[in-house]
CSV table of C-alpha atoms and ligand atoms in Angstrom, one decimal:
chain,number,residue,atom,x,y,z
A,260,UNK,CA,-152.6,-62.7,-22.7
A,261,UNK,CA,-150.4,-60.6,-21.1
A,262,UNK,CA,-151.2,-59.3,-17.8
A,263,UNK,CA,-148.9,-57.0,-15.7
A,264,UNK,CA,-149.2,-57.8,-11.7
A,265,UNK,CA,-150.3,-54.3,-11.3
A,266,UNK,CA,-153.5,-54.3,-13.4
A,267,UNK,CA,-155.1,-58.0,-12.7
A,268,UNK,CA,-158.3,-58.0,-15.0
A,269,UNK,CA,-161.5,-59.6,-14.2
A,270,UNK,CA,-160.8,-61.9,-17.3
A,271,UNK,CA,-157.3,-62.6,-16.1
A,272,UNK,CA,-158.8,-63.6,-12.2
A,273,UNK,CA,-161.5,-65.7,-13.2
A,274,UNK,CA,-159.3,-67.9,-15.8
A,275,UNK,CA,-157.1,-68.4,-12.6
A,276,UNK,CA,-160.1,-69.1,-10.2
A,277,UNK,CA,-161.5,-71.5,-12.8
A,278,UNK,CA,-158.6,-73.1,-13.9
A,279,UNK,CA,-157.6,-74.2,-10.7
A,280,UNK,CA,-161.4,-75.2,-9.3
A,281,UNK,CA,-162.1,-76.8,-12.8
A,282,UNK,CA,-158.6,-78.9,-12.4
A,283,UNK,CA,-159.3,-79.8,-8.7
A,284,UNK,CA,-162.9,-81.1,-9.1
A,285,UNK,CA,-162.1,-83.3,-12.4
A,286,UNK,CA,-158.8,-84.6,-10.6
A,287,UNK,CA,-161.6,-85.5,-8.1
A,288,UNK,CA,-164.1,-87.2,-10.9
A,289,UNK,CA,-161.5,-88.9,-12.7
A,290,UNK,CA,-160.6,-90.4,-8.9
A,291,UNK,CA,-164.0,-91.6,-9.1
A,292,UNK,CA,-164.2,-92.6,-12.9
A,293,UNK,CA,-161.2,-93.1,-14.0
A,294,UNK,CA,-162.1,-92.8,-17.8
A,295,UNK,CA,-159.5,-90.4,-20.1
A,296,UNK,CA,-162.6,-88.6,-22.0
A,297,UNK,CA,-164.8,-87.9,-18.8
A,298,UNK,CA,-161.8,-86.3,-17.0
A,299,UNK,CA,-161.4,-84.4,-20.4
A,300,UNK,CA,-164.9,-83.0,-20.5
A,301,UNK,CA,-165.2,-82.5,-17.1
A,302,UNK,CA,-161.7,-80.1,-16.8
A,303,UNK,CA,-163.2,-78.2,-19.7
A,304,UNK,CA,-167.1,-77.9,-18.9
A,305,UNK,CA,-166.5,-77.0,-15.4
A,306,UNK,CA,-163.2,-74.5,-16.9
A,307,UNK,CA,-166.0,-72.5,-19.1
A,308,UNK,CA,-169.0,-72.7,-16.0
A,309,UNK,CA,-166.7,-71.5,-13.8
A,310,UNK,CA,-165.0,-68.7,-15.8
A,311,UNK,CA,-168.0,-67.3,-16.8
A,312,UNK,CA,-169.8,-67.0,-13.5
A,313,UNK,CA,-166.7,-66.1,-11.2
A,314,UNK,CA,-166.4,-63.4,-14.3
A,315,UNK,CA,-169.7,-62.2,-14.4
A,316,UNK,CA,-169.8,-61.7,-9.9
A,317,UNK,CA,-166.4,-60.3,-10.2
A,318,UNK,CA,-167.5,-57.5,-12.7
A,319,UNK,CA,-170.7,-57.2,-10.9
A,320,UNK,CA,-169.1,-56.5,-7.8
A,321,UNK,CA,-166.2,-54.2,-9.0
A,322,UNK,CA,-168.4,-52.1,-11.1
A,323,UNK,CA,-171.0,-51.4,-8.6
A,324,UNK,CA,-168.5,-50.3,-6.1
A,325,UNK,CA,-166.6,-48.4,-8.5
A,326,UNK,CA,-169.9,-46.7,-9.6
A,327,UNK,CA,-170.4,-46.1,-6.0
A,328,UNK,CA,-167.4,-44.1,-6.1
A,329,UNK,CA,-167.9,-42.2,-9.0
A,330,UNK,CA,-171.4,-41.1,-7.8
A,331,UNK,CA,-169.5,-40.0,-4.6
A,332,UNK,CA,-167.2,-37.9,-6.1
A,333,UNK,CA,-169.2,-36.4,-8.7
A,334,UNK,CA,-172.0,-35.3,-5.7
A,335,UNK,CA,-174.6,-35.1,-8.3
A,336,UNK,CA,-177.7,-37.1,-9.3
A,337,UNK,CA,-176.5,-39.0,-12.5
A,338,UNK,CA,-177.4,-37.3,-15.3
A,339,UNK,CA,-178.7,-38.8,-19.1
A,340,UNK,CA,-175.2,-38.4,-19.6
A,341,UNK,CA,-173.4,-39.8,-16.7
A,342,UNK,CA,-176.0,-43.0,-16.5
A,343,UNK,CA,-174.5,-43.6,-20.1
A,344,UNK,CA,-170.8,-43.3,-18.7
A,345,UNK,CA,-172.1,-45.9,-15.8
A,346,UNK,CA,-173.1,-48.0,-18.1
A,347,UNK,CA,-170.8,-48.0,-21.2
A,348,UNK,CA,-167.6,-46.6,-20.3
A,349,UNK,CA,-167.3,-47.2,-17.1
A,350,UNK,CA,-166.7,-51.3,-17.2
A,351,UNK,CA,-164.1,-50.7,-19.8
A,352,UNK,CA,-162.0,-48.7,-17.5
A,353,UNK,CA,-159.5,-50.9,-15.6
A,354,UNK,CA,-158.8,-50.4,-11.5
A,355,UNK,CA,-155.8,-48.2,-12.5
A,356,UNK,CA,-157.6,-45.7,-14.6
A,357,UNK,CA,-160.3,-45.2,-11.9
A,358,UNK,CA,-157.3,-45.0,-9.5
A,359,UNK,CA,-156.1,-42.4,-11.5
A,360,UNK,CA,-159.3,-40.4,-11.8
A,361,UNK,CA,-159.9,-40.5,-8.7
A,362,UNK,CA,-155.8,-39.0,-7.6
A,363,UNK,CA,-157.0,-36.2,-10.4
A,364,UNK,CA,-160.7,-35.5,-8.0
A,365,UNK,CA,-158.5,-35.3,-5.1
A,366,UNK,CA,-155.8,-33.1,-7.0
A,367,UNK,CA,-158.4,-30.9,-7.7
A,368,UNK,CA,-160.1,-31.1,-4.3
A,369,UNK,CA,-157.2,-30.0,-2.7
A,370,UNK,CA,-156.3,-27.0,-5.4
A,371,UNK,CA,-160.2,-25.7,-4.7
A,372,UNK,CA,-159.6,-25.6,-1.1
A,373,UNK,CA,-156.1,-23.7,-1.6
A,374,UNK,CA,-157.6,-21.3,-3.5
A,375,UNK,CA,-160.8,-20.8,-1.1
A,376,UNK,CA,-158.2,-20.1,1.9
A,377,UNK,CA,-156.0,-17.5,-0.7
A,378,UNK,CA,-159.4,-15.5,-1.5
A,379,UNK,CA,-160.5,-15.7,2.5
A,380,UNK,CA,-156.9,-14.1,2.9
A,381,UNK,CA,-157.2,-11.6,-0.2
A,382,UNK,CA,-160.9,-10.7,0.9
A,383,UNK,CA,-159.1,-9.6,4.6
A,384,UNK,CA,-156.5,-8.1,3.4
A,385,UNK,CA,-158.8,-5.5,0.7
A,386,UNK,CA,-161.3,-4.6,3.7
A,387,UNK,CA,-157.8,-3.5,5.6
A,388,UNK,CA,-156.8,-1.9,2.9
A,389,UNK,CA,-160.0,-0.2,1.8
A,390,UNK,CA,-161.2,0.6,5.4
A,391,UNK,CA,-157.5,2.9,5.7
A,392,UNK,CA,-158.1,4.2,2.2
A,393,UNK,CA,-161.5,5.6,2.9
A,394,UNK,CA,-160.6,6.5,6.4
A,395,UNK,CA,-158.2,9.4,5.6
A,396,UNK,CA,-159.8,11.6,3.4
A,397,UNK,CA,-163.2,11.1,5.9
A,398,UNK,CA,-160.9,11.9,8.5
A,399,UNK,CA,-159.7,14.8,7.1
A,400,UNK,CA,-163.0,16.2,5.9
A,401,UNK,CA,-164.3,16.2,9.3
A,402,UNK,CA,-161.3,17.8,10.5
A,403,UNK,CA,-162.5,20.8,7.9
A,404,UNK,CA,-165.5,21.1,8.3
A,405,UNK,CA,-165.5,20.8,12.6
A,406,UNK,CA,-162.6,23.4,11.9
A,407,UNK,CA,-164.9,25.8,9.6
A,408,UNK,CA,-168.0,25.3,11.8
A,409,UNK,CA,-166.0,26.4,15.1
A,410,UNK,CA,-165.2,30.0,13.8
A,411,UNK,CA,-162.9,29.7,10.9
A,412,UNK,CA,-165.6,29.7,8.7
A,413,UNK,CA,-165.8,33.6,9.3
A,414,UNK,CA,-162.0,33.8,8.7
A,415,UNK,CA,-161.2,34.8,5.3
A,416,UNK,CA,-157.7,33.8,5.9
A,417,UNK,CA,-158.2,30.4,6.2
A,418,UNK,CA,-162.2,29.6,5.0
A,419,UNK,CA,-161.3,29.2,0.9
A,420,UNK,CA,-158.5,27.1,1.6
A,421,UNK,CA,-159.9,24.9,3.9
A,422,UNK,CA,-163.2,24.5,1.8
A,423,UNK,CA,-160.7,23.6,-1.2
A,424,UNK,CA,-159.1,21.2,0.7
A,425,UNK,CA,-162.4,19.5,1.5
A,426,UNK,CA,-163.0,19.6,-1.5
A,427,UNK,CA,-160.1,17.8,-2.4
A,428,UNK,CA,-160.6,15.4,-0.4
A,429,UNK,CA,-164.3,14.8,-1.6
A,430,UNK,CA,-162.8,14.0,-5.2
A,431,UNK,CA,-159.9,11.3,-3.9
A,432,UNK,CA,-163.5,9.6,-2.4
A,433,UNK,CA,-165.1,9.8,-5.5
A,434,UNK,CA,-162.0,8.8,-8.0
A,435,UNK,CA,-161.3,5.9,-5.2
A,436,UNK,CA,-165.3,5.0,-5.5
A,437,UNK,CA,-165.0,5.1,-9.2
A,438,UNK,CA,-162.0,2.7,-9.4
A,439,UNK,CA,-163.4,0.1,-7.4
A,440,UNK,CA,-166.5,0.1,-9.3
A,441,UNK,CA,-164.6,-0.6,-12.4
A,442,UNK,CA,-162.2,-3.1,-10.5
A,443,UNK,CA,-165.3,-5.1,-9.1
A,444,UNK,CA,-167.1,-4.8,-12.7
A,445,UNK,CA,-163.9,-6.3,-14.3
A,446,UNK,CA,-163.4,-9.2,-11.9
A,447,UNK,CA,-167.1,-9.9,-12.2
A,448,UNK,CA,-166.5,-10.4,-16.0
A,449,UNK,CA,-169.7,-8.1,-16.4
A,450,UNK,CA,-167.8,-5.7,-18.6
A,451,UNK,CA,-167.7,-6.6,-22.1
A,452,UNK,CA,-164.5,-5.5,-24.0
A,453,UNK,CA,-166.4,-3.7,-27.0
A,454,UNK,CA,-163.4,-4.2,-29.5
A,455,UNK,CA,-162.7,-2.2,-32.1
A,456,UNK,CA,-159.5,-1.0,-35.2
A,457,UNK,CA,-157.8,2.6,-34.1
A,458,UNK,CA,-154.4,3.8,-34.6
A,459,UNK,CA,-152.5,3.3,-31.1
A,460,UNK,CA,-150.0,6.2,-31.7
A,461,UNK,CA,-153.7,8.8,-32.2
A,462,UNK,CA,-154.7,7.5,-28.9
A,463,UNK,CA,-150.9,7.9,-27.1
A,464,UNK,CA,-151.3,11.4,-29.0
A,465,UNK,CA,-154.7,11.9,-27.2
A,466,UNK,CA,-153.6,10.8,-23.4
A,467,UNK,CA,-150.5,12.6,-23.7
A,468,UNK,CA,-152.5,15.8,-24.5
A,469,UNK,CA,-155.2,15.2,-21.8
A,470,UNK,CA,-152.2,14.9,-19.7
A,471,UNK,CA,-150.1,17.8,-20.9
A,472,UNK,CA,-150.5,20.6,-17.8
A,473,UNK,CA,-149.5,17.5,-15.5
A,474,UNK,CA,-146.8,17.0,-17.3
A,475,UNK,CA,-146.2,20.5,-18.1
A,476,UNK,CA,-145.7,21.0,-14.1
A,477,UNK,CA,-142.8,18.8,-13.9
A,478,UNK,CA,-141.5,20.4,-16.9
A,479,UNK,CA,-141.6,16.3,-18.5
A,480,UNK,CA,-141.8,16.3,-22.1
A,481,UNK,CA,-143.9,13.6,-23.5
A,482,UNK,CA,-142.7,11.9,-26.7
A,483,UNK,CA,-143.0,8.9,-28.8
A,484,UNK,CA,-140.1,6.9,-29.7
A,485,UNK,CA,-137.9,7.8,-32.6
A,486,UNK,CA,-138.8,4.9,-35.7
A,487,UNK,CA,-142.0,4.1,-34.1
A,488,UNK,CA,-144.2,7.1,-36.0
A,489,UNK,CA,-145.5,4.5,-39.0
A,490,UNK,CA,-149.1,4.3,-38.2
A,491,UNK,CA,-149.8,1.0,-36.7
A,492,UNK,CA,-153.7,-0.4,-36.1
A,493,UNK,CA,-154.4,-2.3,-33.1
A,494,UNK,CA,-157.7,-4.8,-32.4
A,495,UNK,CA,-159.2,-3.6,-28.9
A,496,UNK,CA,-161.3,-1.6,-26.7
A,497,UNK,CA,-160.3,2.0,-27.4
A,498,UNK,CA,-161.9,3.3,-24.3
A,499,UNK,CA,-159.8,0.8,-22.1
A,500,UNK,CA,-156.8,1.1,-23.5
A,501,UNK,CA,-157.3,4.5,-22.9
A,502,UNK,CA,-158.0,4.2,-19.4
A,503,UNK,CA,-154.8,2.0,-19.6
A,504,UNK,CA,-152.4,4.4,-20.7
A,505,UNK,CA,-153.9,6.9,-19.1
A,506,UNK,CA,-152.6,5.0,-15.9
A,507,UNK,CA,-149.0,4.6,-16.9
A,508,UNK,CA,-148.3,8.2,-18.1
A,509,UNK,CA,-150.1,9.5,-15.2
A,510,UNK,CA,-147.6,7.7,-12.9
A,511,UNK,CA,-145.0,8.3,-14.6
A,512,UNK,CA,-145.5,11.4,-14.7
A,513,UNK,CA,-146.5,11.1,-10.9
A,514,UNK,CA,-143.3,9.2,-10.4
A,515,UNK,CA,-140.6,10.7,-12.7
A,516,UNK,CA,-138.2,13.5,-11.9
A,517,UNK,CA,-138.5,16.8,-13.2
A,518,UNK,CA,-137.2,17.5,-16.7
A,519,UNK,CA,-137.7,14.3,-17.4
A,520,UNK,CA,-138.4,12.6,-20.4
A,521,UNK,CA,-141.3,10.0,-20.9
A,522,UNK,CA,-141.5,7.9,-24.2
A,523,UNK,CA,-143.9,5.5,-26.1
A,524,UNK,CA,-142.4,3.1,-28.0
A,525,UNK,CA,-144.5,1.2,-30.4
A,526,UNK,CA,-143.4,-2.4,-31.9
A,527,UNK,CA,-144.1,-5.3,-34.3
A,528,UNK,CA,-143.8,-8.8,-32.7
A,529,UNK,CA,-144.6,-11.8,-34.2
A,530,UNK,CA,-146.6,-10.5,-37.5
A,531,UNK,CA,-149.9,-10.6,-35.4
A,532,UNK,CA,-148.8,-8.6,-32.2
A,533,UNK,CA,-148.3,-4.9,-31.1
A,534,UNK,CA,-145.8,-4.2,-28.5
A,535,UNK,CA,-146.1,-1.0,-26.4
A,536,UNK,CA,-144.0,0.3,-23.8
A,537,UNK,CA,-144.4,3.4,-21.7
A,538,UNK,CA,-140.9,4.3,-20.4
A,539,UNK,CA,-140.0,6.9,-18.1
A,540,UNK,CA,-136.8,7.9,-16.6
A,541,UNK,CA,-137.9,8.3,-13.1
A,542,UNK,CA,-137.7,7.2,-9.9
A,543,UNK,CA,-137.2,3.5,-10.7
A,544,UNK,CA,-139.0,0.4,-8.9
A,545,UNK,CA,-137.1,-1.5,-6.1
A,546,UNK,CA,-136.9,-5.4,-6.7
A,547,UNK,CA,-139.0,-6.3,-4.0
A,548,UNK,CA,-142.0,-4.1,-5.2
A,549,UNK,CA,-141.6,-4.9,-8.8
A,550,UNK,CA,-143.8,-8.2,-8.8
A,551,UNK,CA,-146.4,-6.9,-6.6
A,552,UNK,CA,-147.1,-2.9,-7.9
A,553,UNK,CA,-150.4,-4.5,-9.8
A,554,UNK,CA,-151.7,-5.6,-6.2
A,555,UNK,CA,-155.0,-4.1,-5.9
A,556,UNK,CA,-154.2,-0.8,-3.2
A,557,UNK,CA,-150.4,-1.7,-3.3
A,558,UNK,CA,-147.8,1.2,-3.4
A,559,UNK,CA,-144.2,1.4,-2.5
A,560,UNK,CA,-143.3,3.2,0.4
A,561,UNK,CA,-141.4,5.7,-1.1
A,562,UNK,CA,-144.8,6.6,-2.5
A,563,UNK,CA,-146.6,6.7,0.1
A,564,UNK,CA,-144.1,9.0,1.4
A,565,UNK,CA,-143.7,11.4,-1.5
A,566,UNK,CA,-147.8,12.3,-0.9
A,567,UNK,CA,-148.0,11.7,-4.5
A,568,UNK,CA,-149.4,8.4,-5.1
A,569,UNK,CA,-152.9,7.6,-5.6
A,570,UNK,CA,-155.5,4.5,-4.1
A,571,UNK,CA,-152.9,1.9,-5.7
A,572,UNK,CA,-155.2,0.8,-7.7
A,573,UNK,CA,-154.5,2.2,-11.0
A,574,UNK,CA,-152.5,-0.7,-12.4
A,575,UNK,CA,-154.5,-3.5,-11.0
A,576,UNK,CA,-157.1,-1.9,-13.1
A,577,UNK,CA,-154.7,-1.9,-16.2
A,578,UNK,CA,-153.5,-5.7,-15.8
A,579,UNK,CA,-157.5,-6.3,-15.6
A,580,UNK,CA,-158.0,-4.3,-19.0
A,581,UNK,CA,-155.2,-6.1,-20.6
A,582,UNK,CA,-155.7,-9.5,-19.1
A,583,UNK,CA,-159.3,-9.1,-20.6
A,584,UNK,CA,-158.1,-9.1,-24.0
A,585,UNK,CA,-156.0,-12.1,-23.6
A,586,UNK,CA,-152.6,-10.4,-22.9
A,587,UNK,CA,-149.9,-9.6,-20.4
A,588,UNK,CA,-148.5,-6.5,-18.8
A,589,UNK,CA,-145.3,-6.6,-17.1
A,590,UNK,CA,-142.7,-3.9,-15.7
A,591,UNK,CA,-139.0,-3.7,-16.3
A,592,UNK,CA,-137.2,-1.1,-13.6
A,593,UNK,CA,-134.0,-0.2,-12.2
A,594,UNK,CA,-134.1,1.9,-9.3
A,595,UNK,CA,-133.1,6.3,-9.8
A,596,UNK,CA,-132.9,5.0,-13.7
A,597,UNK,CA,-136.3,4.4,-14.6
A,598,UNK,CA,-139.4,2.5,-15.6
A,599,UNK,CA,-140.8,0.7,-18.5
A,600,UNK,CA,-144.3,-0.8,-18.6
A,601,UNK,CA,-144.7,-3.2,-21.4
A,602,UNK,CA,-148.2,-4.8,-23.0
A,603,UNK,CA,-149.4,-6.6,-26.0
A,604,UNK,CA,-152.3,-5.8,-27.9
A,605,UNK,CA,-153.6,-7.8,-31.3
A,606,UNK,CA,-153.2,-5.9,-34.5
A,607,UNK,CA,-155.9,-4.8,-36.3
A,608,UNK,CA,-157.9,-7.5,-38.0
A,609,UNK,CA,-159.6,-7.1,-41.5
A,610,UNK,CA,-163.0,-6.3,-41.6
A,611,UNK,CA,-165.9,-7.4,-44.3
B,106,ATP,N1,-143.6,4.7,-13.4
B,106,ATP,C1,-143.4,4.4,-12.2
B,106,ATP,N2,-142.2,4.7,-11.5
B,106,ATP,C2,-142.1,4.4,-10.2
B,106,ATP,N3,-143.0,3.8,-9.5
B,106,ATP,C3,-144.2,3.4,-10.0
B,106,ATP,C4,-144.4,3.7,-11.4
B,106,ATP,N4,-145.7,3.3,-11.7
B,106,ATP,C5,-146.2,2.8,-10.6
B,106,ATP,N5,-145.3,2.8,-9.6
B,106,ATP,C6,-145.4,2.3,-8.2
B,106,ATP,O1,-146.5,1.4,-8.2
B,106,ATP,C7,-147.5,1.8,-7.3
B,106,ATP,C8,-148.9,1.3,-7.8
B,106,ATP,O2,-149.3,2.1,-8.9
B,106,ATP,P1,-150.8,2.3,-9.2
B,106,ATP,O3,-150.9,3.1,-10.5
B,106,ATP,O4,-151.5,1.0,-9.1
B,106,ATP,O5,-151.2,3.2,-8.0
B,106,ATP,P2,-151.2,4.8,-7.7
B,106,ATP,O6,-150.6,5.5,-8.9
B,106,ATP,O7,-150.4,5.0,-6.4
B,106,ATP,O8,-152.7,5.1,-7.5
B,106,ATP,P3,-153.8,5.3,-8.6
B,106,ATP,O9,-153.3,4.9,-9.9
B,106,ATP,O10,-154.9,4.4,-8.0
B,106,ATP,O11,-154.2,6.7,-8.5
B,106,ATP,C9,-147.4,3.3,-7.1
B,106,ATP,O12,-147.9,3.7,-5.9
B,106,ATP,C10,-145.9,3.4,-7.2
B,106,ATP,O13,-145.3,3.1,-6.0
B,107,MG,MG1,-151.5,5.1,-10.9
């Protein structure tokens, strides 16, 4: 039998063990007896004692341990299941294979701990970030209403506007309340997608309507792509999708220039695939924002700036959405050129 150095079986040790003990101790009884036959029987019946019991300890001993170790890592009582591992698989599996399952525990280990110190980091990092989001339109409510309450409340210069303003204010808390509820309910996996056939190019229709003063405003004209009218059914949750493009005309609207122009384009890929892209010729994305813009509360400092943007959370909803039914979103951007958000969706399957 072969044996590499590397993986010395319990077989391949006791036939070495025996062999030279059986060869020793009938060179010994031949030394006493010198008969041919004796010498003979001796070598072999002491060969098969040996091998067998030097066998037997060795497994005995190596499987125990081993099983030791295997209860250690797996940190659970044995179940039905693994008692039947213990006891059938288990002494098949030579010293390398255990070596390697137990390199894949530690693997693991190790990626498990990674990952606990990336969510302790993520976890500081949204308190920040929610703490300065909720902080200025509080702040600025207060600032109203102390205003209103020492006098200017009897000023009809001033009283409307500031109770609008307040009342701005009062709906970026609630929209901001709203979004995190449906970003914590889509990381929690307790929404169900509920999916369903539509046409996409109806819904684009719909948002773009919904979003037509907006747009109006900016005088941007919302279109969709020349060649990409034929009707085309997709497979998924109308209502998020919705919410979905909603999003990515909204900012780019929000972040386009005026007079501009913001298309849908609606593609084929790969017979069982729907490509949609929402381009607009706006502003543009820098490089260095491009692969973090669906960051939950991140924006780009020009946006900030601009008093235009949102809670940043918009598209870290959308990637959720699309995520949820399997796919990808991803952004393509040159900066003062434009944006263009691209997803996949399933088409439409055939019912009954
Ligand atoms: N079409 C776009 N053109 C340029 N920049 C964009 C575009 N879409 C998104 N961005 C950038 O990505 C950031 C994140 O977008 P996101 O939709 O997540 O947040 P938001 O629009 O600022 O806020 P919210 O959507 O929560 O109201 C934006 O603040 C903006 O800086
Ligand atoms: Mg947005």
């Amino acid at each position: 039998m072969m044996t590499s150095q590397k993986n010395i079986t319990p077989n391949y040790l006791s036939a070495i063990c025996s062999g030279v003990i059986s060869f020793t101790l009938s060179l010994f009884i031949f030394f006493l007896k010198p008969t041919w036959w004796v010498g003979v029987f001796a070598l072999i019946s002491i060969f098969i004692f040996c091998f067998f019991l030097i066998r037997y300890v060795v497994k005995l001993f190596i499987h125990r341990q081993i099983k030791l170790i295997y209860k250690l890592i797996s940190q659970t009582k044995a179940s039905k299941r693994e008692e039947f591992y213990y006891k059938n698989l288990l002494p098949q599996k030579s010293i390398e294979e255990v070596r390697i399952d137990v390199q894949n525990w530690a693997d693991q280990r190790k990626m498990e701990i990674q990952k606990l110190h990336e969510n302790e980091a993520f976890r500081r990092e949204f308190l920040q970030n929610l703490s300065h989001e909720l902080k200025t339109p509080i702040f600025s409510i207060q600032g109203y209403v102390e205003t209103l309450l020492s006098g200017a409340l009897s000023n009809p210069d001033v009283n409307i506007k500031f109770l609008e303003n307040t009342s701005k204010n009062i709906d970026r808390l609630v929209n901001l309340v709203d979004d995190l509820d449906e970003i914590s309910k889509l990381e929690s996996g307790e929404l169900k997608l509920s999916q369903i056939n539509f046409n996409i190019q109806n819904l684009i229709k719909e948002v773009y309507d919904s979003l037509y003063l907006k747009a109006a405003d900016k005088k941007i004209s919302l279109t969709i792509k020349r060649g990409c009218e034929l009707p085309i059914n997709v497979h998924a949750d109308k209502e998020k999708i919705r919410q979905v493009l909603i999003n990515l005309v909204d900012n780019a609207i929000k972040y386009g220039k005026s007079s501009g122009l913001i298309e849908a384009g609606i593609y084929k890929v790969e017979g069982k695939k729907i490509l949609i892209e929402i381009t607009d010729d706006g502003y543009g994305i820098a490089e260095e924002h491009r692969s973090r813009i669906f960051e939950r509360f991140y924006r780009t400092d020009s946006a900030r700036t601009r008093k235009v943007g949102g809670s940043g959370l918009g598209l870290s909803i959308c990637k959720h959405i699309i995520e949820a039914h399997n796919e990808s979103i991803h952004v393509r951007s040159t900066v003062d050129v434009g944006s263009t958000f691209v997803f996949e969706l399933p088409v439409s399957v055939k019912l009954g």
